[in-house]
Coordinates of C-alpha atoms in Angstrom, one line a residue:
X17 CA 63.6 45.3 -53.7
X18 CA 64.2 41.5 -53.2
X19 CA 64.3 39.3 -56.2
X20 CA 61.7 36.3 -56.0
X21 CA 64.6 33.7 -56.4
X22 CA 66.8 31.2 -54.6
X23 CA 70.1 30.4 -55.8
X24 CA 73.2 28.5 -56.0
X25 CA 76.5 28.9 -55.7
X26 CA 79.6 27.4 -57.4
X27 CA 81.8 26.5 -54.7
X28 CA 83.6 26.8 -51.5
X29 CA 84.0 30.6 -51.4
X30 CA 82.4 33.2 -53.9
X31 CA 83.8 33.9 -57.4
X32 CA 84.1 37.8 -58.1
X33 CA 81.3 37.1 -60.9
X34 CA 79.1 35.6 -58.3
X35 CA 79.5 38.3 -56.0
X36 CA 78.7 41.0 -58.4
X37 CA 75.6 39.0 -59.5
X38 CA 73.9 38.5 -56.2
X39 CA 74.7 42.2 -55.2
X40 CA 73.0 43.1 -58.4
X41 CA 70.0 40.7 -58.5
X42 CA 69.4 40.8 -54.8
X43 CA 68.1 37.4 -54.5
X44 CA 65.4 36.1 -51.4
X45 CA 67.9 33.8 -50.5
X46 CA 70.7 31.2 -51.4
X47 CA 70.9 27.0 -51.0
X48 CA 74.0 25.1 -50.6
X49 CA 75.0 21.9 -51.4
X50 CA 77.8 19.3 -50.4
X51 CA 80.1 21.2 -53.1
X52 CA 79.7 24.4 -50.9
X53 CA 80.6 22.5 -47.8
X54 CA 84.2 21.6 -46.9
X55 CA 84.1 22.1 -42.7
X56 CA 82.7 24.4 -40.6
X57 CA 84.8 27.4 -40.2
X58 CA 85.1 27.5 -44.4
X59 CA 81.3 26.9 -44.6
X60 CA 80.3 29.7 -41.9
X61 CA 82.3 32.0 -43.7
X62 CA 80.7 31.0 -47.2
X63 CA 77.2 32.0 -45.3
X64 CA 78.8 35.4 -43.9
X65 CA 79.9 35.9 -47.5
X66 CA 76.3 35.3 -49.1
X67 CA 74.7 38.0 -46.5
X68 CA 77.1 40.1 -47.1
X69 CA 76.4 40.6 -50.9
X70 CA 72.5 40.2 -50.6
X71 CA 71.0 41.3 -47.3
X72 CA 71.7 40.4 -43.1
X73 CA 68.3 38.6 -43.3
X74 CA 68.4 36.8 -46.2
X75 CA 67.2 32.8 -45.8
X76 CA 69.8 30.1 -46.3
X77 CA 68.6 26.8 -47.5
X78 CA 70.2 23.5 -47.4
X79 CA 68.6 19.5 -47.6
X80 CA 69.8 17.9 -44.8
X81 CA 67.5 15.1 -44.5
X82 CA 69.7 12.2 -42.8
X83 CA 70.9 9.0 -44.8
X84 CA 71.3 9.6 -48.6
X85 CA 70.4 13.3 -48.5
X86 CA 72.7 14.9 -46.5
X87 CA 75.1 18.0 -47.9
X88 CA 76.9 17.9 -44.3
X89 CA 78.4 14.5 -43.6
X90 CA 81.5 13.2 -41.0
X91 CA 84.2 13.7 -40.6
X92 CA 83.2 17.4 -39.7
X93 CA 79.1 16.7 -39.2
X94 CA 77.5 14.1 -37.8
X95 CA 76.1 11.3 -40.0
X96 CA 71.9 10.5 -39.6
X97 CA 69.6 8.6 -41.3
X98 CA 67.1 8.0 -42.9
X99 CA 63.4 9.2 -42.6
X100 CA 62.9 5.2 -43.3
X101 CA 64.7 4.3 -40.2
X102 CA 62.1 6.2 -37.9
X103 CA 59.4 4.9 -40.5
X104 CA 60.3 1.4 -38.9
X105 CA 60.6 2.1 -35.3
X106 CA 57.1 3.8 -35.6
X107 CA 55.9 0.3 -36.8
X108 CA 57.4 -1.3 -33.6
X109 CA 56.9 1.8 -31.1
X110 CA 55.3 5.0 -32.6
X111 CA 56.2 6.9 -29.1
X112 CA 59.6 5.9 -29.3
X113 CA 59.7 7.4 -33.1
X114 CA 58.4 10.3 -31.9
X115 CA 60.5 11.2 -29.9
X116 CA 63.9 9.8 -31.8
X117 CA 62.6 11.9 -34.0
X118 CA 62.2 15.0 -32.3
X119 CA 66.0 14.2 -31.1
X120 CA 67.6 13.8 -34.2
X121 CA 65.7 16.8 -35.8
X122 CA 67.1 19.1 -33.1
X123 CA 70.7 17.9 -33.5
X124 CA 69.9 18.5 -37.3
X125 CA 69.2 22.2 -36.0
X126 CA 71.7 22.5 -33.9
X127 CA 74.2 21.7 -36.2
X128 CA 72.8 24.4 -39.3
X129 CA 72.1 26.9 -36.8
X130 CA 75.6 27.0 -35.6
X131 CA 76.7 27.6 -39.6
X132 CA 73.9 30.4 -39.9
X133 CA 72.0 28.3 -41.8
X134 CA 68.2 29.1 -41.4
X135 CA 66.3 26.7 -43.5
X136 CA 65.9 22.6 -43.8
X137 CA 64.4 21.6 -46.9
X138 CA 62.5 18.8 -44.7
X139 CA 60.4 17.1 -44.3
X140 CA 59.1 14.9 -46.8
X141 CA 55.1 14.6 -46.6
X142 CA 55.4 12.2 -50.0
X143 CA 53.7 8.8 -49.3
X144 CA 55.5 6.4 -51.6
X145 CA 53.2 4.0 -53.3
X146 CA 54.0 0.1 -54.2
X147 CA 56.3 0.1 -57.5
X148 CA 56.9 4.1 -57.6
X149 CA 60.3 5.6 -58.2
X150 CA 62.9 4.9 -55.5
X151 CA 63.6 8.7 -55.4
X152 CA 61.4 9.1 -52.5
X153 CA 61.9 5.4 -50.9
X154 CA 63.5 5.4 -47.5
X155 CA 63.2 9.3 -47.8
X156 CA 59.3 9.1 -46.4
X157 CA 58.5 9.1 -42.9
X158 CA 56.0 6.1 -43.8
X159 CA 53.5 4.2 -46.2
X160 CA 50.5 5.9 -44.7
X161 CA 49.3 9.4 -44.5
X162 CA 48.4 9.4 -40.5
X163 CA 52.4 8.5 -40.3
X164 CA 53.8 10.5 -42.7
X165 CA 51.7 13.6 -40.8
X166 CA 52.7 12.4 -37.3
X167 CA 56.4 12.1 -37.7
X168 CA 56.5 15.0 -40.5
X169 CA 54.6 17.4 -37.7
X170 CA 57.6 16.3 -34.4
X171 CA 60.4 17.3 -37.5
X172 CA 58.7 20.3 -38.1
X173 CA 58.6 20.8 -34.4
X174 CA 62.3 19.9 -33.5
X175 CA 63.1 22.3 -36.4
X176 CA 62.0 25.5 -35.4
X177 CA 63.1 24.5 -31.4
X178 CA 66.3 24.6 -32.9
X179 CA 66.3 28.0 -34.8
X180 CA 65.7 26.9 -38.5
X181 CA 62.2 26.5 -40.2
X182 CA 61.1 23.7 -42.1
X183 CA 60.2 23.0 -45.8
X184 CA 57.1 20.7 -46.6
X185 CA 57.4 19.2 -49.8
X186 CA 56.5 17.9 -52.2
X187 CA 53.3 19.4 -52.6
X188 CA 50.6 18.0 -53.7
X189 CA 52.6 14.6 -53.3
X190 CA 55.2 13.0 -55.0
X191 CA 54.9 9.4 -53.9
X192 CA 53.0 8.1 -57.0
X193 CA 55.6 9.3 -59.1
X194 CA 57.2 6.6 -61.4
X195 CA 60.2 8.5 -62.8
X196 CA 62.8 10.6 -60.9
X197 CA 62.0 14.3 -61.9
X198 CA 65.6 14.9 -61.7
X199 CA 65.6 13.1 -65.3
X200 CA 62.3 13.5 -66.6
X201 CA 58.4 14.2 -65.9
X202 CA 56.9 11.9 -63.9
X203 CA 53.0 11.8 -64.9
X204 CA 50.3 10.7 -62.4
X205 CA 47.1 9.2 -63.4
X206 CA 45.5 8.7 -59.7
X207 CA 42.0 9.9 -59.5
X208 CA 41.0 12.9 -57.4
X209 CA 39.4 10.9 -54.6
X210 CA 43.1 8.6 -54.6
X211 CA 45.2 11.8 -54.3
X212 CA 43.1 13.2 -51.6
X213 CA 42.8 9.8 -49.6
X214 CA 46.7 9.5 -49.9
X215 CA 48.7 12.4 -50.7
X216 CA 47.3 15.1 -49.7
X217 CA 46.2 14.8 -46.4
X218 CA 50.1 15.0 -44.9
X219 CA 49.9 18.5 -46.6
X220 CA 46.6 19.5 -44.7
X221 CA 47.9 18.7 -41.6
X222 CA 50.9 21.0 -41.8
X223 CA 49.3 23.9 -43.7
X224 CA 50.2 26.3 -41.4
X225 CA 54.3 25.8 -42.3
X226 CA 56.2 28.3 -43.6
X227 CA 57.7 27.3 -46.7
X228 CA 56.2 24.5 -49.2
X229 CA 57.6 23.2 -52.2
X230 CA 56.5 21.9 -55.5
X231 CA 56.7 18.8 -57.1
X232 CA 57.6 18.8 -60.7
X233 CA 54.9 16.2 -61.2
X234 CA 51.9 16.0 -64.1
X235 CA 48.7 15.2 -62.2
X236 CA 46.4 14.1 -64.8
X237 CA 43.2 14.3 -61.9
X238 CA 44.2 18.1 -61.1
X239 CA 45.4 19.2 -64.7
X240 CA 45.9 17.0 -67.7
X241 CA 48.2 19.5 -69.6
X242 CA 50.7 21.3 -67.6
X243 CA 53.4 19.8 -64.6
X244 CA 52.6 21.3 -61.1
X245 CA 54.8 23.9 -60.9
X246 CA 53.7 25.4 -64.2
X247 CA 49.8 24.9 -63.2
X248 CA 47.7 27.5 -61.9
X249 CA 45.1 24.5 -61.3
X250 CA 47.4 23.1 -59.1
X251 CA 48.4 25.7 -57.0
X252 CA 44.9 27.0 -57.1
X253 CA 44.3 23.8 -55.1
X254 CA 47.1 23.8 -53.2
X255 CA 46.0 27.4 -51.9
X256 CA 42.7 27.1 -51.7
X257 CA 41.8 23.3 -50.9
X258 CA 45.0 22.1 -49.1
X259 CA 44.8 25.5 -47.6
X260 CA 49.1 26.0 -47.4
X261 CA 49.1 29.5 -47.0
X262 CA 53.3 29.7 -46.5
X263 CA 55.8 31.1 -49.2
X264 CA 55.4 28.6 -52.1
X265 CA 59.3 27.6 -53.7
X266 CA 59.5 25.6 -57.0
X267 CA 61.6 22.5 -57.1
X268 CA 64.5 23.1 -58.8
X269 CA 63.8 24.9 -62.1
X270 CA 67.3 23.0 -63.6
X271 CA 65.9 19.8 -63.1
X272 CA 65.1 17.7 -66.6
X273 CA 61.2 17.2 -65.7
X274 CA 60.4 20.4 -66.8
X275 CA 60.4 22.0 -70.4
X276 CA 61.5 25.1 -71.8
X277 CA 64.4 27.8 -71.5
X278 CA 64.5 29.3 -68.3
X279 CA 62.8 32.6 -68.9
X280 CA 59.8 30.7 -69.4
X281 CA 60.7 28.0 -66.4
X282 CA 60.8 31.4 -64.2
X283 CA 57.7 32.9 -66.0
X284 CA 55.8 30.1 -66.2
X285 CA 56.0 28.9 -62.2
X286 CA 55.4 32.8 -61.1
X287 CA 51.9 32.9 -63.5
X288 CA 51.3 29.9 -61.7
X289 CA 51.2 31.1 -58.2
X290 CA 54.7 30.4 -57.0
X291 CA 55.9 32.9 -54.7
X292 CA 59.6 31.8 -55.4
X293 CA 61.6 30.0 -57.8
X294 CA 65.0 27.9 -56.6
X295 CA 67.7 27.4 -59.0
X296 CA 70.1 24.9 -57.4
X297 CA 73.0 24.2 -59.7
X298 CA 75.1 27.6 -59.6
X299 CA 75.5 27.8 -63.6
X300 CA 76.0 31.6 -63.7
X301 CA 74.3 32.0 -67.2
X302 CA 71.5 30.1 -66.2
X303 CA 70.9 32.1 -63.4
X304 CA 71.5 35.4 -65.1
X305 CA 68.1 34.2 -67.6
X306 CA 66.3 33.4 -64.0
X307 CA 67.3 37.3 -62.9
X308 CA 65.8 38.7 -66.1
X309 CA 63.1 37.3 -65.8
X310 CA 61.4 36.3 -62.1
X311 CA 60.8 40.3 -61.1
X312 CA 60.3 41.1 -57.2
X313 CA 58.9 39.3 -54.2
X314 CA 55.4 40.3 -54.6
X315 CA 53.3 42.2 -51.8
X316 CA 51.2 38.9 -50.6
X317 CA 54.6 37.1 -51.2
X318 CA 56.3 39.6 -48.3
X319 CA 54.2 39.4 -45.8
X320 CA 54.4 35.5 -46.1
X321 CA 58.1 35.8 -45.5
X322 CA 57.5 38.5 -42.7
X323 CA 55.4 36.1 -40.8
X324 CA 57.9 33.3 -41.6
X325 CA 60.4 35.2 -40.0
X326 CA 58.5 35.8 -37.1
X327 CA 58.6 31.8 -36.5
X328 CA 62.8 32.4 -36.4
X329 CA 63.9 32.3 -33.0
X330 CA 66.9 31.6 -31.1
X331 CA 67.4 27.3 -30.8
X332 CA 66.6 26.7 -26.8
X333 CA 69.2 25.0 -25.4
X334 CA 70.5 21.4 -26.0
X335 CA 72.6 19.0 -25.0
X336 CA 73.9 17.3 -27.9
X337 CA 75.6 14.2 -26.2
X338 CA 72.0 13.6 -24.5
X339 CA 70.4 13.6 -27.4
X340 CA 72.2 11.3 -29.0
X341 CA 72.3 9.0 -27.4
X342 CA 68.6 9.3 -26.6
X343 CA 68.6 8.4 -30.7
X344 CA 70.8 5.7 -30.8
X345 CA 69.0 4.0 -27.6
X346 CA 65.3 4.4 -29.3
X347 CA 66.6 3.5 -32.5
X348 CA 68.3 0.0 -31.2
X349 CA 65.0 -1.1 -30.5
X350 CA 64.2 -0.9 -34.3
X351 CA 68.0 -2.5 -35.1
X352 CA 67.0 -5.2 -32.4
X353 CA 63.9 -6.2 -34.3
X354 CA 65.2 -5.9 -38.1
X355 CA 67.4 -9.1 -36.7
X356 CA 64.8 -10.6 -35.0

């Protein structure tokens, strides 16, 4: 059976304790981060070594948004940016964001795909509000929803043209959000009708991905006493007014907004409605208290994943000099007016 969790790893190759654990725990599926990724040739063989231990299948995760979030940088992997950058082009010439988007997604792709790697934590769907934390900042495809939706849906496009599927997160918004949930619990005191004019409708348009993610984020409108990924209120409305019908991952249980040891982290997000936890950080004893406690994929859980993997298909072809410098072309017409 497959164990409902995600996991880290430590380093550049697998310890001997790491690959006893994962044969034993038999997680869904792994993330890396820029501490797993030296250059290519080590990295594929870190991937090879993952499958190996868990299963031929099994989904590997990375972020690799473009400007600050990026595990795979130069000299080995081309450098992109920001979700910001395509934020202001849109402004001057939404076409032309559309499609440097669409571009610099597939390049994106093309680059994972090449390492076996089979999942993009992107895109964003988070419309940042005025004063809110600069976590999300130049991360967001935009300041409105229609923006965030239109660019979000070409990334989630140029994604699975390439061969990887896409993450939508952070559901049901993190853009309000006035702390870094890295650090601590961001609380949100927006009404109901200000969530749903703002936040949420990024979320409705791209219901039909196949992987979401939580935001570690106290709504006070949707539930006053417990953080998203801990509320069955919250995921009740994600699932049954947002209407996201994908696999459901946590944030990272490790991260300081939420409360408890991680037993109750793990037990707490799957009562909830999670389909799947992530633990990001590679701590071995931390993840051994995740193993004892997260259990199986459940039933509804697998045949989300079964029709995710459906959407994995071989990337069509690209040409990668083509591309871009269709980018850099569109994207000068941004540069050009930032100086104007």
């Amino acid at each position: 059976m497959i164990n409902a969790a995600i996991y880290g790893c430590s380093g550049l190759r697998l310890t001997a304790d790491e690959k006893a654990f994962f044969a034993d725990s038999k997680p869904y599926g792994f993330i890396l981060f820029a501490r797993n990724c030296e250059e290519p040739s080590q990295l594929r063989a870190l991937v090879n070594e993952l499958r190996e231990v868990s299963y031929d299948q099994a989904p590997i995760l990375i972020d690799q948004e473009g400007g600050r979030v990026a595990r795979l940088r130069p000299p080995h992997w081309r450098p992109y940016r920001p979700a910001g950058d395509f934020a202001k082009l849109y402004k001057v010439d939404a076409e032309a964001a559309r499609e440097a988007v669409y571009h610099n997604g597939r390049l994106i792709a093309e680059e994972l795909a090449a390492l076996g790697i089979t999942v993009d934590c992107v895109p964003l769907l988070d419309v940042p509000s005025p004063g809110s934390h600069d976590i999300i900042g130049d991360r967001a495809f935009g300041d409105t929803p229609e923006q965030v939706a239109d660019l979000a849906a070409v990334m989630c496009k140029a994604m699975m043209d390439g061969g990887v599927l896409p993450v939508i997160k952070h559901i049901p918004g993190h853009g309000r959000a006035m702390a870094d949930s890295h650090l601590e619990l961001p609380v949100v005191d927006a009404s109901l009708a200000e969530l749903e004019a703002v936040d949420v409708p990024p979320f409705k348009a791209l219901k039909h991905m196949p992987y979401g993610m939580t935001a570690h984020v106290l709504y006070k409108a949707l539930d006053a006493e417990e953080v998203g990924t801990f509320s069955r209120k919250v995921i009740g409305y994600i699932r049954e007014v947002i209407g996201f019908d994908g696999l459901l991952m946590s944030d990272d249980l490790s991260m300081k907004a939420l409360a408890g040891d991680f037993a109750s982290r793990v037990t707490r997000s799957m009562d909830a409605g999670c389909d799947l936890v992530l633990h990001c950080n590679g701590d071995m004893s931390e993840m051994k208290a995740v193993a004892g406690a997260v259990g199986s994929l459940s039933p509804t859980a697998m045949v989300r994943h079964l029709r995710a993997m459906q959407l994995l298909k071989p990337a069509a072809k690209l040409d990668c000099q083509q591309a871009q410098a269709t980018v850099e072309n569109l994207m000068q017409r941004m540069d050009t007016c930032s100086l104007a």
